[in-house]
CSV table of C-alpha atoms and ligand atoms in Angstrom, one decimal:
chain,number,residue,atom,x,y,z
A,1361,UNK,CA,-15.8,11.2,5.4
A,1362,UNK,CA,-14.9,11.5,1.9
A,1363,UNK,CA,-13.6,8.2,1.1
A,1364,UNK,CA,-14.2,6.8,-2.4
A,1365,UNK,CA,-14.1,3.2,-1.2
A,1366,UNK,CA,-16.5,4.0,1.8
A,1367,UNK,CA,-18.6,5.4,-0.6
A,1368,UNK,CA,-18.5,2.3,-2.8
A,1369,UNK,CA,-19.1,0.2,0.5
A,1370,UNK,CA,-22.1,2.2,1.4
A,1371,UNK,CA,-23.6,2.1,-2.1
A,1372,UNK,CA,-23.3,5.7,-2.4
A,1373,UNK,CA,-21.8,4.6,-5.5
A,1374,UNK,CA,-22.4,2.3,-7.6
A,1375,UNK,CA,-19.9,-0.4,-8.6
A,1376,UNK,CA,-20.4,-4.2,-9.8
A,1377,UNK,CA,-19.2,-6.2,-6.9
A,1378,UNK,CA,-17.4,-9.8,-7.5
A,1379,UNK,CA,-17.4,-10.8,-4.4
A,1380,UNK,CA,-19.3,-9.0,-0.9
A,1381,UNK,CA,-19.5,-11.0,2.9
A,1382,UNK,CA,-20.6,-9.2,6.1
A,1383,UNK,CA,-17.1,-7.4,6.6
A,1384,UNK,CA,-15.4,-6.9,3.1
A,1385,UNK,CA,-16.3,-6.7,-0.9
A,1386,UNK,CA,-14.4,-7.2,-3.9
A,1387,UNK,CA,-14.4,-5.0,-7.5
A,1388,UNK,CA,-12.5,-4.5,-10.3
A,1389,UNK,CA,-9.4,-2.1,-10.0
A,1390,UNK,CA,-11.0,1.0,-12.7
A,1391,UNK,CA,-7.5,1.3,-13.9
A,1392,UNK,CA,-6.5,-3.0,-14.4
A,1393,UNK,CA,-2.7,-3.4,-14.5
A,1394,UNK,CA,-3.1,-7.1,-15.5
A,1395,UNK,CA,-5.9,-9.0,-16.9
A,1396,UNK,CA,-6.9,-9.9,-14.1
A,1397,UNK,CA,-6.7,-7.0,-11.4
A,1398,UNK,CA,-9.0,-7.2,-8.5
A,1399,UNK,CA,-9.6,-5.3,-5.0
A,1400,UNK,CA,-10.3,-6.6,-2.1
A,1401,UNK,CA,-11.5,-3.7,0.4
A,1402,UNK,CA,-12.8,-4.4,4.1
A,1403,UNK,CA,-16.6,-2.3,4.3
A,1404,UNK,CA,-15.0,-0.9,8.0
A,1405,UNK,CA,-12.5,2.2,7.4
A,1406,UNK,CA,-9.2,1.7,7.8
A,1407,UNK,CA,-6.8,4.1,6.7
A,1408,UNK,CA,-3.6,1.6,5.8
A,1409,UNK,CA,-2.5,-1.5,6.6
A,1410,UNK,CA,-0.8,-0.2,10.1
A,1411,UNK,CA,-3.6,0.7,11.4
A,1412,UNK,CA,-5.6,-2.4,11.5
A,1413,UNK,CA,-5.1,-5.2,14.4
A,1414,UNK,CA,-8.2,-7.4,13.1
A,1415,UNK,CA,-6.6,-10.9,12.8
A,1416,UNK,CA,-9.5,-12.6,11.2
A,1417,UNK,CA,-10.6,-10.0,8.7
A,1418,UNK,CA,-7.0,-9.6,7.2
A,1419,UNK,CA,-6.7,-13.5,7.1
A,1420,UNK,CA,-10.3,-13.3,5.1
A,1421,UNK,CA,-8.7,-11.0,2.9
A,1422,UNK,CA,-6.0,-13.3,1.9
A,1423,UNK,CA,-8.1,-16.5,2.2
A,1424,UNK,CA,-10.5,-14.5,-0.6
A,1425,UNK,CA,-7.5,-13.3,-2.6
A,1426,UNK,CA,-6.6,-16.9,-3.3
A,1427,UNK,CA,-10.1,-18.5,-3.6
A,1428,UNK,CA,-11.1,-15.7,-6.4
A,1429,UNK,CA,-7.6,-15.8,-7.6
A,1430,UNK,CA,-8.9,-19.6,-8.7
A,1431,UNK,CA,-12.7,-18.4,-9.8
A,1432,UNK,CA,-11.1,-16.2,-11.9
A,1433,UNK,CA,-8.9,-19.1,-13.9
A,1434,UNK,CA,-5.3,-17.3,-12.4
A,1435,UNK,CA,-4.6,-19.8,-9.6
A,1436,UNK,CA,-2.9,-22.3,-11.4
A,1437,UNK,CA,-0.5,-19.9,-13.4
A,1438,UNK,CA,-0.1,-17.3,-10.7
A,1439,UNK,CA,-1.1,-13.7,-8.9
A,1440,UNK,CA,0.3,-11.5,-7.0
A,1441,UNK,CA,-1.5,-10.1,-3.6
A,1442,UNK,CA,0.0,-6.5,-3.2
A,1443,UNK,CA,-0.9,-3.8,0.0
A,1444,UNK,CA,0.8,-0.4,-0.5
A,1445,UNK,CA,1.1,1.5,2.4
A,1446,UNK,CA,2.1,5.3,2.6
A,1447,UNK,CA,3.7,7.4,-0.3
A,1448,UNK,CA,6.5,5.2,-0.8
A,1449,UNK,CA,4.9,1.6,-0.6
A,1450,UNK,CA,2.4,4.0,-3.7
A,1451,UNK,CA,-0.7,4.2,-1.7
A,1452,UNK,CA,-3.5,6.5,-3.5
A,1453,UNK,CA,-6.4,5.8,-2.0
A,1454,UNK,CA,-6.4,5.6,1.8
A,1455,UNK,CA,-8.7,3.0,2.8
A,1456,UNK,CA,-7.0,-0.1,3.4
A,1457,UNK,CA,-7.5,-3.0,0.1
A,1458,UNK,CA,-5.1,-5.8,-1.3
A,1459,UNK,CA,-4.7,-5.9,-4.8
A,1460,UNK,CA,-4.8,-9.5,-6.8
A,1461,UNK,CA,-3.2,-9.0,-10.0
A,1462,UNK,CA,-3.0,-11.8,-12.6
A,1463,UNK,CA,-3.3,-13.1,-16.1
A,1464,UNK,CA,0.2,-12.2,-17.1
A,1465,UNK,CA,3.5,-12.0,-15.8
A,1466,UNK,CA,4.4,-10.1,-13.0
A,1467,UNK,CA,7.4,-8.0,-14.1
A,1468,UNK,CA,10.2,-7.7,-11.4
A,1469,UNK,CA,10.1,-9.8,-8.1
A,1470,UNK,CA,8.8,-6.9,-6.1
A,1471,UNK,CA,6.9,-4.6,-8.3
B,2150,5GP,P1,-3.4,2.1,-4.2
B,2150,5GP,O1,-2.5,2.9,-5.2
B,2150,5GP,O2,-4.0,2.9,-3.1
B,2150,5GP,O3,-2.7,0.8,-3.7
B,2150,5GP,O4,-4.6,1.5,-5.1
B,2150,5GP,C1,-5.8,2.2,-5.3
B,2150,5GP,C2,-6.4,1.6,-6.5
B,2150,5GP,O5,-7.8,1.9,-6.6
B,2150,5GP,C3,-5.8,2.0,-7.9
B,2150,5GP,O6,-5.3,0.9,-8.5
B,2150,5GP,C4,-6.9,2.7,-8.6
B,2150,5GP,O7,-6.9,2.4,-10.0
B,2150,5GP,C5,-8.2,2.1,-7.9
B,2150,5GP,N1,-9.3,3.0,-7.9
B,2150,5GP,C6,-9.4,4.3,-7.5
B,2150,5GP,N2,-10.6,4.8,-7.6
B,2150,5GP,C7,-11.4,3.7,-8.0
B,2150,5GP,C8,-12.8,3.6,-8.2
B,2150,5GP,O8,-13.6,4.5,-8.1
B,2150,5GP,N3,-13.3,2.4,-8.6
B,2150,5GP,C9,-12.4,1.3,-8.8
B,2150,5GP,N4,-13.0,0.1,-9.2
B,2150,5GP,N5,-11.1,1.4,-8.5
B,2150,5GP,C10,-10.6,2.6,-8.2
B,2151,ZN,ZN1,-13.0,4.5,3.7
């Protein structure tokens, strides 16, 4: 499957992970919109957010978002944990992640 984020889970190409467990790994968005943007992207395919039932792995991904979110020095002052889903949530690439964006204000309650 030509997936770019498979490809990055499979090492087919190379990224600098910040984070990697058993079932999901985190890198740095290539286009940050904060100071602090990161991606966390389960390794199994999943093409959006509707199509996975895994309780624990999308708890992990929260669970993560919060403890990098406070590695990364952007706890205290605040992030934002986005999913977009389909063309009008603004998803691009169609393997499910969660964005953590941070280090700045987030303009607009809801993006
Ligand atoms: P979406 O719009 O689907 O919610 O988010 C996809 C994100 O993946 C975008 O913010 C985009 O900048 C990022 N992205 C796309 N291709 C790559 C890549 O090859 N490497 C990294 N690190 N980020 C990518
Ligand atoms: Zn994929």
């Amino acid at each position: 499957m030509d997936c770019i984020f498979c490809k990055i889970a499979n090492k087919e190409i190379k990224s600098e992970l910040v984070h990697e467990t058993d079932e999901l790994f985190v890198i740095r968005d290539i286009d940050p919109q904060a100071p602090t943007h990161l991606l966390i992207i389960p390794k199994k395919h999943f093409r959006d957010l509707t199509e996975c039932k895994e309780t624990d792995l999308l708890g992990n991904m929260l669970i993560t978002a919060a403890t990098l979110a406070e590695k990364e020095g952007i706890a205290k002052s605040g992030f934002r944990t986005v999913v977009n889903t389909n063309e009008d949530g603004g998803q691009t690439v169609f393997h499910l992640h969660m964005h953590v964006l941070g280090g700045r204000p987030q303009t607009g309650r809801m993006g």
